[in-house]
PDB file of C-alpha atoms and ligand atoms in Angstrom:
ATOM      1  CA  MET E 170      -8.741 -14.234  14.962  1.00 94.00           C
ATOM      2  CA  SER E 171      -9.665 -11.037  15.434  1.00 96.00           C
ATOM      3  CA  LEU E 172      -7.911  -7.377  15.435  1.00 95.00           C
ATOM      4  CA  ALA E 173      -8.956  -7.293  19.659  1.00 95.00           C
ATOM      5  CA  ASP E 174      -7.027 -10.225  20.153  1.00 96.00           C
ATOM      6  CA  LEU E 175      -3.954  -8.775  18.324  1.00 98.00           C
ATOM      7  CA  ILE E 176      -4.045  -5.063  20.277  1.00 98.00           C
ATOM      8  CA  ALA E 177      -4.224  -4.288  23.661  1.00 98.00           C
ATOM      9  CA  PRO E 178      -4.891  -0.584  24.921  1.00 98.00           C
ATOM     10  CA  THR E 179      -5.231  -0.066  28.364  1.00 98.00           C
ATOM     11  CA  ASP E 180      -8.331   1.078  30.073  1.00 98.00           C
ATOM     12  CA  GLU E 181      -7.211   4.241  30.718  1.00 98.00           C
ATOM     13  CA  ILE E 182      -6.502   4.968  26.792  1.00 98.00           C
ATOM     14  CA  ARG E 183      -9.510   2.504  25.663  1.00 98.00           C
ATOM     15  CA  THR E 184     -12.322   4.953  27.856  1.00 98.00           C
ATOM     16  CA  ALA E 185     -10.691   7.917  26.496  1.00 98.00           C
ATOM     17  CA  LEU E 186     -10.697   6.831  22.638  1.00 97.00           C
ATOM     18  CA  ALA E 187     -14.457   6.248  23.332  1.00 97.00           C
ATOM     19  CA  GLU E 188     -15.127   9.888  24.565  1.00 97.00           C
ATOM     20  CA  GLY E 189     -12.942  11.370  22.099  1.00 97.00           C
ATOM     21  CA  LYS E 190     -10.540  12.738  24.335  1.00 98.00           C
ATOM     22  CA  PRO E 191      -6.999  13.613  23.364  1.00 98.00           C
ATOM     23  CA  VAL E 192      -4.750  10.738  23.478  1.00 98.00           C
ATOM     24  CA  VAL E 193      -0.808  11.265  22.195  1.00 98.00           C
ATOM     25  CA  ALA E 194       1.138   7.909  20.523  1.00 98.00           C
ATOM     26  CA  LEU E 195       4.534   7.627  21.779  1.00 98.00           C
ATOM     27  CA  GLU E 196       7.332   4.892  19.733  1.00 98.00           C
ATOM     28  CA  SER E 197       9.504   2.945  21.520  1.00 97.00           C
ATOM     29  CA  THR E 198      12.493   2.255  18.984  1.00 96.00           C
ATOM     30  CA  ILE E 199      13.929   5.423  20.928  1.00 94.00           C
ATOM     31  CA  ILE E 200      13.730   3.267  24.281  1.00 95.00           C
ATOM     32  CA  THR E 201      15.114   0.336  22.499  1.00 95.00           C
ATOM     33  CA  HIS E 202      17.544   1.191  20.444  1.00 92.00           C
ATOM     34  CA  GLY E 203      17.977   5.215  20.636  1.00 89.00           C
ATOM     35  CA  MET E 204      19.307   5.973  24.460  1.00 91.00           C
ATOM     36  CA  PRO E 205      21.301   4.192  26.747  1.00 90.00           C
ATOM     37  CA  PHE E 206      19.290   2.848  30.243  1.00 94.00           C
ATOM     38  CA  PRO E 207      18.725   4.467  32.550  1.00 94.00           C
ATOM     39  CA  ASP E 208      18.258   7.188  30.546  1.00 94.00           C
ATOM     40  CA  ASN E 209      15.623   5.905  27.934  1.00 96.00           C
ATOM     41  CA  VAL E 210      13.051   4.786  31.034  1.00 96.00           C
ATOM     42  CA  LYS E 211      13.636   8.122  32.499  1.00 97.00           C
ATOM     43  CA  THR E 212      12.877   9.849  29.358  1.00 97.00           C
ATOM     44  CA  ALA E 213       9.903   7.757  28.449  1.00 97.00           C
ATOM     45  CA  GLN E 214       8.402   8.865  32.184  1.00 97.00           C
ATOM     46  CA  THR E 215       8.699  12.359  31.900  1.00 98.00           C
ATOM     47  CA  VAL E 216       7.289  12.715  28.197  1.00 98.00           C
ATOM     48  CA  GLU E 217       4.461  10.822  29.616  1.00 98.00           C
ATOM     49  CA  ALA E 218       4.238  13.113  32.274  1.00 98.00           C
ATOM     50  CA  ASP E 219       4.864  16.142  30.033  1.00 98.00           C
ATOM     51  CA  ILE E 220       1.664  14.551  27.719  1.00 98.00           C
ATOM     52  CA  ARG E 221      -0.302  14.422  30.830  1.00 98.00           C
ATOM     53  CA  ALA E 222       0.713  18.013  32.222  1.00 98.00           C
ATOM     54  CA  GLN E 223      -0.606  19.686  28.940  1.00 98.00           C
ATOM     55  CA  GLY E 224      -4.193  17.503  29.427  1.00 98.00           C
ATOM     56  CA  ALA E 225      -3.892  14.879  27.046  1.00 98.00           C
ATOM     57  CA  ILE E 226      -3.054  10.592  27.232  1.00 98.00           C
ATOM     58  CA  PRO E 227       0.178   9.268  26.687  1.00 98.00           C
ATOM     59  CA  ALA E 228      -0.180   6.210  24.802  1.00 98.00           C
ATOM     60  CA  THR E 229       3.274   4.278  24.280  1.00 98.00           C
ATOM     61  CA  ILE E 230       3.706   1.758  21.982  1.00 98.00           C
ATOM     62  CA  ALA E 231       5.417  -1.645  21.780  1.00 98.00           C
ATOM     63  CA  VAL E 232       4.756  -5.552  21.102  1.00 98.00           C
ATOM     64  CA  MET E 233       4.703  -7.685  24.208  1.00 97.00           C
ATOM     65  CA  SER E 234       3.594 -11.338  24.713  1.00 94.00           C
ATOM     66  CA  GLY E 235       2.185 -11.305  20.815  1.00 94.00           C
ATOM     67  CA  LYS E 236       0.409  -8.354  21.023  1.00 98.00           C
ATOM     68  CA  ILE E 237       0.700  -4.635  20.082  1.00 98.00           C
ATOM     69  CA  ARG E 238       0.373  -2.859  23.141  1.00 98.00           C
ATOM     70  CA  ILE E 239      -0.827   0.285  23.279  1.00 98.00           C
ATOM     71  CA  GLY E 240       0.244   2.351  26.772  1.00 98.00           C
ATOM     72  CA  LEU E 241       2.335   0.228  29.148  1.00 97.00           C
ATOM     73  CA  SER E 242       2.294  -0.051  32.796  1.00 95.00           C
ATOM     74  CA  GLU E 243       5.655   1.642  34.591  1.00 94.00           C
ATOM     75  CA  GLU E 244       6.487  -2.214  35.000  1.00 95.00           C
ATOM     76  CA  ASP E 245       6.525  -3.126  31.426  1.00 96.00           C
ATOM     77  CA  LEU E 246       8.222   0.283  30.336  1.00 96.00           C
ATOM     78  CA  THR E 247      11.095  -0.501  32.856  1.00 96.00           C
ATOM     79  CA  ARG E 248      11.165  -4.180  31.375  1.00 96.00           C
ATOM     80  CA  LEU E 249      11.556  -3.527  27.593  1.00 96.00           C
ATOM     81  CA  ALA E 250      13.823  -0.230  28.499  1.00 96.00           C
ATOM     82  CA  GLN E 251      16.154  -3.222  30.373  1.00 95.00           C
ATOM     83  CA  ALA E 252      14.885  -6.253  27.702  1.00 94.00           C
ATOM     84  CA  LYS E 253      18.186  -7.346  25.555  1.00 91.00           C
ATOM     85  CA  ASN E 254      17.523  -8.302  21.945  1.00 92.00           C
ATOM     86  CA  VAL E 255      14.391  -6.485  21.231  1.00 96.00           C
ATOM     87  CA  MET E 256      13.061  -6.642  17.873  1.00 97.00           C
ATOM     88  CA  LYS E 257      13.175  -3.102  15.958  1.00 96.00           C
ATOM     89  CA  CYS E 258      10.094  -3.105  14.285  1.00 98.00           C
ATOM     90  CA  SER E 259       9.212  -1.250  11.100  1.00 98.00           C
ATOM     91  CA  ARG E 260       6.502  -1.836   9.024  1.00 98.00           C
ATOM     92  CA  ALA E 261       7.762  -5.133   7.532  1.00 98.00           C
ATOM     93  CA  ASP E 262       8.507  -6.533  10.915  1.00 98.00           C
ATOM     94  CA  LEU E 263       5.197  -5.691  13.072  1.00 98.00           C
ATOM     95  CA  ALA E 264       3.280  -8.756  12.466  1.00 98.00           C
ATOM     96  CA  PHE E 265       6.113 -10.441  12.137  1.00 98.00           C
ATOM     97  CA  ALA E 266       6.466  -9.704  15.949  1.00 98.00           C
ATOM     98  CA  VAL E 267       3.206 -10.671  16.655  1.00 98.00           C
ATOM     99  CA  ALA E 268       2.988 -13.478  15.214  1.00 98.00           C
ATOM    100  CA  SER E 269       6.214 -14.854  16.951  1.00 97.00           C
ATOM    101  CA  GLY E 270       5.333 -13.501  20.460  1.00 97.00           C
ATOM    102  CA  LYS E 271       8.716 -11.555  20.429  1.00 96.00           C
ATOM    103  CA  THR E 272       9.382  -8.337  22.091  1.00 97.00           C
ATOM    104  CA  GLY E 273       9.400  -5.362  19.785  1.00 98.00           C
ATOM    105  CA  SER E 274       9.977  -1.764  19.922  1.00 98.00           C
ATOM    106  CA  THR E 275       8.007   0.199  17.072  1.00 98.00           C
ATOM    107  CA  THR E 276       9.630   2.642  15.183  1.00 97.00           C
ATOM    108  CA  VAL E 277       7.921   5.484  13.536  1.00 98.00           C
ATOM    109  CA  ALA E 278       6.459   3.675  10.793  1.00 98.00           C
ATOM    110  CA  ALA E 279       5.088   1.069  12.903  1.00 98.00           C
ATOM    111  CA  THR E 280       3.876   3.540  15.686  1.00 98.00           C
ATOM    112  CA  MET E 281       1.739   5.054  13.257  1.00 98.00           C
ATOM    113  CA  MET E 282      -0.015   1.982  11.770  1.00 98.00           C
ATOM    114  CA  ALA E 283      -0.083   0.602  15.897  1.00 98.00           C
ATOM    115  CA  ALA E 284      -1.779   4.231  15.986  1.00 98.00           C
ATOM    116  CA  GLN E 285      -4.329   3.969  12.998  1.00 98.00           C
ATOM    117  CA  LEU E 286      -5.341   0.749  14.390  1.00 98.00           C
ATOM    118  CA  ALA E 287      -6.319   1.900  17.604  1.00 98.00           C
ATOM    119  CA  GLY E 288      -7.959   5.409  16.399  1.00 98.00           C
ATOM    120  CA  ILE E 289      -4.890   7.528  17.692  1.00 98.00           C
ATOM    121  CA  SER E 290      -4.514  10.744  15.239  1.00 98.00           C
ATOM    122  CA  VAL E 291      -1.259  12.733  17.042  1.00 98.00           C
ATOM    123  CA  PHE E 292       2.442  10.952  17.492  1.00 98.00           C
ATOM    124  CA  ALA E 293       5.276  12.565  19.230  1.00 98.00           C
ATOM    125  CA  THR E 294       8.819  11.280  18.682  1.00 98.00           C
ATOM    126  CA  GLY E 295      12.605  12.314  17.933  1.00 96.00           C
ATOM    127  CA  GLY E 296      13.065  12.493  14.513  1.00 94.00           C
ATOM    128  CA  ILE E 297      11.593  10.437  11.322  1.00 96.00           C
ATOM    129  CA  GLY E 298      14.133   7.894   9.323  1.00 94.00           C
ATOM    130  CA  GLY E 299      14.738   9.082   5.861  1.00 96.00           C
ATOM    131  CA  VAL E 300      16.783   8.996   3.075  1.00 97.00           C
ATOM    132  CA  HIS E 301      20.570   8.198   4.144  1.00 93.00           C
ATOM    133  CA  LYS E 302      23.490   9.534   2.892  1.00 91.00           C
ATOM    134  CA  GLY E 303      24.614   7.579  -0.084  1.00 91.00           C
ATOM    135  CA  ALA E 304      21.242   6.131  -0.983  1.00 94.00           C
ATOM    136  CA  GLU E 305      21.777   6.701  -4.286  1.00 95.00           C
ATOM    137  CA  THR E 306      24.315   3.475  -3.907  1.00 93.00           C
ATOM    138  CA  SER E 307      22.780   1.701  -0.891  1.00 91.00           C
ATOM    139  CA  PHE E 308      19.308   2.264  -1.388  1.00 94.00           C
ATOM    140  CA  ASP E 309      18.683   2.942   2.211  1.00 93.00           C
ATOM    141  CA  ILE E 310      15.449   4.803   2.500  1.00 96.00           C
ATOM    142  CA  SER E 311      13.608   4.446   6.091  1.00 95.00           C
ATOM    143  CA  ALA E 312      10.490   2.678   5.750  1.00 97.00           C
ATOM    144  CA  ASP E 313       8.971   5.761   7.791  1.00 97.00           C
ATOM    145  CA  LEU E 314       8.677   7.579   4.486  1.00 98.00           C
ATOM    146  CA  ASP E 315       6.112   5.232   2.766  1.00 98.00           C
ATOM    147  CA  GLU E 316       3.934   5.272   6.309  1.00 98.00           C
ATOM    148  CA  LEU E 317       3.855   9.009   6.182  1.00 98.00           C
ATOM    149  CA  GLY E 318       2.466   8.540   2.613  1.00 98.00           C
ATOM    150  CA  ARG E 319      -0.044   6.603   3.720  1.00 98.00           C
ATOM    151  CA  THR E 320      -1.234   6.239   7.075  1.00 98.00           C
ATOM    152  CA  PRO E 321      -3.246   9.200   8.845  1.00 97.00           C
ATOM    153  CA  VAL E 322      -1.586  10.192  11.648  1.00 98.00           C
ATOM    154  CA  CYS E 323      -0.286  13.789  12.190  1.00 98.00           C
ATOM    155  CA  VAL E 324       3.778  13.117  13.330  1.00 98.00           C
ATOM    156  CA  VAL E 325       5.578  15.576  15.530  1.00 98.00           C
ATOM    157  CA  ALA E 326       9.510  15.412  14.878  1.00 98.00           C
ATOM    158  CA  ALA E 327      12.101  17.842  15.572  1.00 97.00           C
ATOM    159  CA  GLY E 328      12.834  17.507  11.344  1.00 91.00           C
ATOM    160  CA  ALA E 329      14.823  15.056  10.019  1.00 85.00           C
ATOM    161  CA  LYS E 330      18.350  13.976  11.412  1.00 82.00           C
ATOM    162  CA  ALA E 331      21.431  15.584  10.094  1.00 75.00           C
ATOM    163  CA  LEU E 332      22.765  11.991   9.623  1.00 81.00           C
ATOM    164  CA  LEU E 333      20.277  11.476   6.530  1.00 92.00           C
ATOM    165  CA  ASP E 334      20.545  13.457   3.818  1.00 95.00           C
ATOM    166  CA  ILE E 335      17.428  15.868   4.228  1.00 95.00           C
ATOM    167  CA  PRO E 336      17.101  17.171   0.854  1.00 96.00           C
ATOM    168  CA  LYS E 337      16.649  13.677  -0.776  1.00 97.00           C
ATOM    169  CA  THR E 338      14.218  13.110   2.318  1.00 97.00           C
ATOM    170  CA  LEU E 339      12.284  16.187   1.435  1.00 97.00           C
ATOM    171  CA  GLU E 340      11.805  15.389  -2.093  1.00 97.00           C
ATOM    172  CA  VAL E 341      10.862  11.866  -1.008  1.00 98.00           C
ATOM    173  CA  LEU E 342       8.150  13.352   1.271  1.00 98.00           C
ATOM    174  CA  GLU E 343       6.528  15.575  -1.764  1.00 98.00           C
ATOM    175  CA  THR E 344       6.506  12.274  -3.687  1.00 98.00           C
ATOM    176  CA  ARG E 345       4.673  10.593  -1.405  1.00 98.00           C
ATOM    177  CA  GLY E 346       2.568  13.746  -0.906  1.00 97.00           C
ATOM    178  CA  VAL E 347       3.361  14.721   2.579  1.00 98.00           C
ATOM    179  CA  PRO E 348       2.962  18.089   4.129  1.00 98.00           C
ATOM    180  CA  VAL E 349       5.984  19.135   6.058  1.00 98.00           C
ATOM    181  CA  VAL E 350       4.789  21.306   8.420  1.00 98.00           C
ATOM    182  CA  ALA E 351       7.563  23.727  10.124  1.00 98.00           C
ATOM    183  CA  TYR E 352       6.060  24.864  13.753  1.00 98.00           C
ATOM    184  CA  GLY E 353       6.841  28.669  14.622  1.00 98.00           C
ATOM    185  CA  THR E 354       9.886  28.339  11.965  1.00 97.00           C
ATOM    186  CA  SER E 355      10.091  29.366   8.174  1.00 97.00           C
ATOM    187  CA  GLU E 356      13.500  27.007   8.129  1.00 96.00           C
ATOM    188  CA  LEU E 357      13.560  22.691   8.560  1.00 96.00           C
ATOM    189  CA  PRO E 358      14.993  22.026  11.892  1.00 96.00           C
ATOM    190  CA  ALA E 359      17.848  19.605  11.818  1.00 94.00           C
ATOM    191  CA  PHE E 360      16.873  17.119  15.132  1.00 94.00           C
ATOM    192  CA  TRP E 361      20.010  18.664  17.324  1.00 93.00           C
ATOM    193  CA  SER E 362      19.718  21.647  15.798  1.00 94.00           C
ATOM    194  CA  THR E 363      16.737  24.067  14.745  1.00 95.00           C
ATOM    195  CA  THR E 364      18.427  24.894  11.162  1.00 93.00           C
ATOM    196  CA  SER E 365      19.228  23.260   8.026  1.00 93.00           C
ATOM    197  CA  GLY E 366      19.903  26.102   5.472  1.00 93.00           C
ATOM    198  CA  LEU E 367      16.676  24.115   4.094  1.00 95.00           C
ATOM    199  CA  LYS E 368      13.531  26.221   3.523  1.00 96.00           C
ATOM    200  CA  ALA E 369      10.517  24.599   4.983  1.00 97.00           C
ATOM    201  CA  PRO E 370       7.769  23.777   2.905  1.00 97.00           C
ATOM    202  CA  TYR E 371       5.498  25.106   5.028  1.00 98.00           C
ATOM    203  CA  ARG E 372       5.191  27.050   8.221  1.00 98.00           C
ATOM    204  CA  LEU E 373       2.203  27.371  10.869  1.00 98.00           C
ATOM    205  CA  ASP E 374       2.498  28.977  14.648  1.00 98.00           C
ATOM    206  CA  SER E 375       0.003  27.709  16.605  1.00 98.00           C
ATOM    207  CA  ALA E 376      -1.417  24.259  17.677  1.00 98.00           C
ATOM    208  CA  ASN E 377      -5.011  25.116  16.513  1.00 98.00           C
ATOM    209  CA  GLU E 378      -4.061  25.861  12.514  1.00 98.00           C
ATOM    210  CA  ILE E 379      -2.386  22.407  12.790  1.00 98.00           C
ATOM    211  CA  ALA E 380      -5.439  20.764  13.982  1.00 98.00           C
ATOM    212  CA  ASN E 381      -7.073  22.450  11.147  1.00 98.00           C
ATOM    213  CA  LEU E 382      -5.317  21.560   8.460  1.00 98.00           C
ATOM    214  CA  LEU E 383      -5.784  17.786   9.989  1.00 98.00           C
ATOM    215  CA  LYS E 384      -9.771  18.562  10.042  1.00 97.00           C
ATOM    216  CA  THR E 385      -9.219  19.671   6.479  1.00 97.00           C
ATOM    217  CA  ARG E 386      -7.350  16.601   5.307  1.00 97.00           C
ATOM    218  CA  ASP E 387     -10.030  14.367   7.136  1.00 96.00           C
ATOM    219  CA  VAL E 388     -12.651  15.952   4.837  1.00 96.00           C
ATOM    220  CA  LEU E 389     -11.199  16.061   1.635  1.00 96.00           C
ATOM    221  CA  GLY E 390     -10.353  12.341   2.106  1.00 92.00           C
ATOM    222  CA  ASP E 391      -6.702  12.627   2.302  1.00 88.00           C
ATOM    223  CA  HIS E 392      -5.540   9.686   3.503  1.00 86.00           C
ATOM    224  CA  GLY E 393      -1.686  10.279   4.598  1.00 96.00           C
ATOM    225  CA  GLY E 394       0.473  11.474   7.089  1.00 98.00           C
ATOM    226  CA  VAL E 395       1.365  14.997   8.209  1.00 98.00           C
ATOM    227  CA  LEU E 396       5.009  15.868   9.219  1.00 98.00           C
ATOM    228  CA  ILE E 397       5.246  18.720  11.723  1.00 98.00           C
ATOM    229  CA  ALA E 398       8.932  19.575  12.169  1.00 98.00           C
ATOM    230  CA  ASN E 399       9.522  21.394  15.700  1.00 98.00           C
ATOM    231  CA  PRO E 400      12.582  22.720  16.266  1.00 98.00           C
ATOM    232  CA  VAL E 401      14.400  22.076  19.395  1.00 97.00           C
ATOM    233  CA  PRO E 402      14.441  24.638  22.121  1.00 97.00           C
ATOM    234  CA  LYS E 403      17.215  27.460  21.139  1.00 96.00           C
ATOM    235  CA  GLU E 404      18.963  26.623  24.286  1.00 96.00           C
ATOM    236  CA  ASN E 405      19.305  22.890  24.158  1.00 96.00           C
ATOM    237  CA  GLU E 406      20.350  22.717  20.340  1.00 95.00           C
ATOM    238  CA  ILE E 407      24.275  21.735  18.959  1.00 94.00           C
ATOM    239  CA  PRO E 408      24.811  24.235  16.049  1.00 91.00           C
ATOM    240  CA  GLN E 409      24.946  22.777  12.649  1.00 89.00           C
ATOM    241  CA  ASP E 410      28.112  23.160  12.318  1.00 89.00           C
ATOM    242  CA  GLU E 411      29.433  21.770  15.364  1.00 90.00           C
ATOM    243  CA  MET E 412      26.807  18.663  14.467  1.00 91.00           C
ATOM    244  CA  LYS E 413      28.479  17.888  11.009  1.00 90.00           C
ATOM    245  CA  ALA E 414      32.363  16.772  12.293  1.00 92.00           C
ATOM    246  CA  HIS E 415      30.110  14.366  14.702  1.00 93.00           C
ATOM    247  CA  ILE E 416      27.952  12.946  12.406  1.00 92.00           C
ATOM    248  CA  ASP E 417      30.768  12.314   9.502  1.00 92.00           C
ATOM    249  CA  ALA E 418      32.848  11.012  11.825  1.00 94.00           C
ATOM    250  CA  ALA E 419      30.182   8.654  13.151  1.00 94.00           C
ATOM    251  CA  ILE E 420      28.947   7.531   9.587  1.00 91.00           C
ATOM    252  CA  ALA E 421      32.706   6.858   8.637  1.00 93.00           C
ATOM    253  CA  GLN E 422      32.554   4.662  11.901  1.00 94.00           C
ATOM    254  CA  ALA E 423      29.449   2.642  10.291  1.00 93.00           C
ATOM    255  CA  ASN E 424      30.906   2.593   6.951  1.00 92.00           C
ATOM    256  CA  ALA E 425      33.962   1.220   8.218  1.00 95.00           C
ATOM    257  CA  LYS E 426      32.131  -1.495  10.263  1.00 95.00           C
ATOM    258  CA  GLY E 427      30.143  -2.336   7.349  1.00 94.00           C
ATOM    259  CA  ILE E 428      27.062  -1.576   9.632  1.00 93.00           C
ATOM    260  CA  SER E 429      24.013  -1.624   7.241  1.00 90.00           C
ATOM    261  CA  GLY E 430      20.166  -2.016   7.267  1.00 88.00           C
ATOM    262  CA  LYS E 431      18.292  -1.254   9.917  1.00 87.00           C
ATOM    263  CA  ASP E 432      21.347  -1.276  12.219  1.00 91.00           C
ATOM    264  CA  VAL E 433      22.394   2.015  11.001  1.00 89.00           C
ATOM    265  CA  THR E 434      20.453   4.520  12.906  1.00 87.00           C
ATOM    266  CA  PRO E 435      21.211   3.061  16.295  1.00 89.00           C
ATOM    267  CA  PHE E 436      24.468   2.794  15.343  1.00 94.00           C
ATOM    268  CA  VAL E 437      25.107   6.212  13.935  1.00 91.00           C
ATOM    269  CA  LEU E 438      23.188   7.557  17.166  1.00 89.00           C
ATOM    270  CA  GLY E 439      25.169   5.698  19.508  1.00 92.00           C
ATOM    271  CA  ALA E 440      28.099   6.889  17.998  1.00 94.00           C
ATOM    272  CA  ILE E 441      27.732  10.427  18.105  1.00 94.00           C
ATOM    273  CA  LEU E 442      26.747   9.916  21.864  1.00 92.00           C
ATOM    274  CA  ASP E 443      30.093   9.108  22.520  1.00 94.00           C
ATOM    275  CA  LEU E 444      31.464  12.035  20.139  1.00 94.00           C
ATOM    276  CA  THR E 445      29.925  14.519  21.596  1.00 93.00           C
ATOM    277  CA  ASN E 446      30.121  12.970  25.351  1.00 93.00           C
ATOM    278  CA  GLY E 447      26.823  12.649  26.149  1.00 92.00           C
ATOM    279  CA  ARG E 448      25.738  16.067  25.327  1.00 94.00           C
ATOM    280  CA  SER E 449      23.673  14.899  22.078  1.00 92.00           C
ATOM    281  CA  LEU E 450      21.674  12.710  24.403  1.00 94.00           C
ATOM    282  CA  VAL E 451      20.670  15.730  26.296  1.00 95.00           C
ATOM    283  CA  THR E 452      19.891  17.412  23.428  1.00 96.00           C
ATOM    284  CA  ASN E 453      17.885  14.443  22.449  1.00 95.00           C
ATOM    285  CA  ILE E 454      15.921  14.513  25.420  1.00 96.00           C
ATOM    286  CA  ALA E 455      15.089  17.963  25.308  1.00 97.00           C
ATOM    287  CA  LEU E 456      13.452  17.668  21.878  1.00 97.00           C
ATOM    288  CA  VAL E 457      11.642  14.728  22.855  1.00 98.00           C
ATOM    289  CA  ARG E 458      10.031  16.719  25.430  1.00 98.00           C
ATOM    290  CA  ASN E 459       9.151  19.366  23.292  1.00 98.00           C
ATOM    291  CA  ASN E 460       7.876  17.270  20.540  1.00 98.00           C
ATOM    292  CA  ALA E 461       5.152  15.641  23.403  1.00 98.00           C
ATOM    293  CA  ARG E 462       4.195  18.999  24.418  1.00 98.00           C
ATOM    294  CA  LEU E 463       3.138  20.119  20.801  1.00 98.00           C
ATOM    295  CA  ALA E 464       1.473  16.981  20.240  1.00 99.00           C
ATOM    296  CA  ALA E 465      -0.441  17.240  23.439  1.00 98.00           C
ATOM    297  CA  GLN E 466      -1.409  20.568  22.284  1.00 98.00           C
ATOM    298  CA  ILE E 467      -2.651  19.648  18.375  1.00 98.00           C
ATOM    299  CA  ALA E 468      -4.367  16.536  20.093  1.00 98.00           C
ATOM    300  CA  ILE E 469      -6.546  18.683  22.473  1.00 98.00           C
ATOM    301  CA  ALA E 470      -6.967  21.084  19.575  1.00 98.00           C
ATOM    302  CA  TYR E 471      -8.305  18.616  17.546  1.00 98.00           C
ATOM    303  CA  ALA E 472     -10.371  16.791  19.840  1.00 98.00           C
ATOM    304  CA  ASN E 473     -12.311  20.296  20.441  1.00 96.00           C
ATOM    305  CA  SER E 474     -12.496  20.543  16.674  1.00 92.00           C
TER     306      SER E 474
HETATM  307  N1  LIG K 919      15.128   9.241  16.663  1.00 84.74           N
HETATM  308  C1  LIG K 919      15.916   8.852  17.699  1.00 84.74           C
HETATM  309  N2  LIG K 919      16.275   7.934  17.937  1.00 84.74           N
HETATM  310  C2  LIG K 919      15.742   6.172  17.070  1.00 84.74           C
HETATM  311  C3  LIG K 919      14.932   6.851  15.850  1.00 84.74           C
HETATM  312  C4  LIG K 919      14.415   8.290  15.761  1.00 84.74           C
HETATM  313  O1  LIG K 919      16.109   9.774  18.236  1.00 84.74           O
HETATM  314  O2  LIG K 919      15.720   5.609  17.685  1.00 84.74           O
HETATM  315  C5  LIG K 919      13.916   5.542  15.224  1.00 84.74           C
HETATM  316  C6  LIG K 919      12.951   5.535  14.838  1.00 84.74           C
HETATM  317  O3  LIG K 919      12.115   4.707  15.681  1.00 84.74           O
HETATM  318  C7  LIG K 919      12.852   5.983  13.661  1.00 84.74           C
HETATM  319  C8  LIG K 919      13.574   5.124  13.456  1.00 84.74           C
HETATM  320  O4  LIG K 919      11.620   5.434  12.840  1.00 84.74           O
HETATM  321  O5  LIG K 919      14.795   5.313  14.132  1.00 84.74           O
HETATM  322  C9  LIG K 919      14.197   4.718  11.537  1.00 84.74           C
HETATM  323  O6  LIG K 919      15.313   3.835  11.881  1.00 84.74           O
HETATM  324  P1  LIG K 919      15.195   3.147  10.063  1.00 84.74           P
HETATM  325  O7  LIG K 919      16.091   4.073   9.078  1.00 84.74           O
HETATM  326  O8  LIG K 919      16.015   2.030  10.397  1.00 84.74           O
HETATM  327  O9  LIG K 919      13.627   3.207   9.386  1.00 84.74           O
HETATM  328 MN1  LIG K 920      17.163   2.011   6.423  1.00 84.74          MN
END
């Protein structure tokens, strides 16, 4: 068994990577566990088109038929978006899903692993996992944070979801040695909202400056991820004070139902979708597209540097 048996980039992506062209990785848990059908497949297609419109190549990542697939055809994407019992794969699950031939979607952590194996340096998502509220008793801290500390991929996200404990998430990222850079703002964005009330550790205002940071880390042998926190466009945000009540209600529902482990994030996202009458989904789609565009610009600047 060799790596080539387990990882399958499309021809387009294989050629692009060999030629040093800009490629942007995309996760698939957002498709299978983050959004309802058919919005999930429509969003995945739109986000891929957004990346192409900027001049980069999208690579949506998932596990299918015993392989890590780098880039999905339209049929695969549609199949994944409707499939039942898809495994949500984080680091703990990726090899298991491949070895057992299961269909799996990749979280931020597993997408970073796959991107590194494939040779992709920039990755766009919605929001990263982090330290959950009440983690001091539940110990629920997303493997995304450890992955950011160890895998050299630049992750573009709209900050951490406000359903997490954002100050604790920032503390863990600092401990793991992950630079957190807000894009075009001094404040850390909070996914659905442009503001969190917390100052971002760093701020950069252009894709070129971000690419320069990535190159500098490469040369210094600084092996780990970088988190770019890109605020949702102002016109699409749901303000923080408005989101707070919905988040508290959704977490209360999860606690009452005894939801735990990897089911927490999908459950809470679904509850918030209902509580906001679908408005959270509109915001979610807008921020993923916004992150995809920035990730494409960073990948282009990095490929040219
Ligand atoms: N953001 C979304 N929807 C999602 C997620 C993020 O809008 O479904 C997913 C990402 O894949 C992220 C994961 O990596 O949730 C975190 O899950 P956990 O907390 O179980 O590690
Ligand atoms: Mn968790």
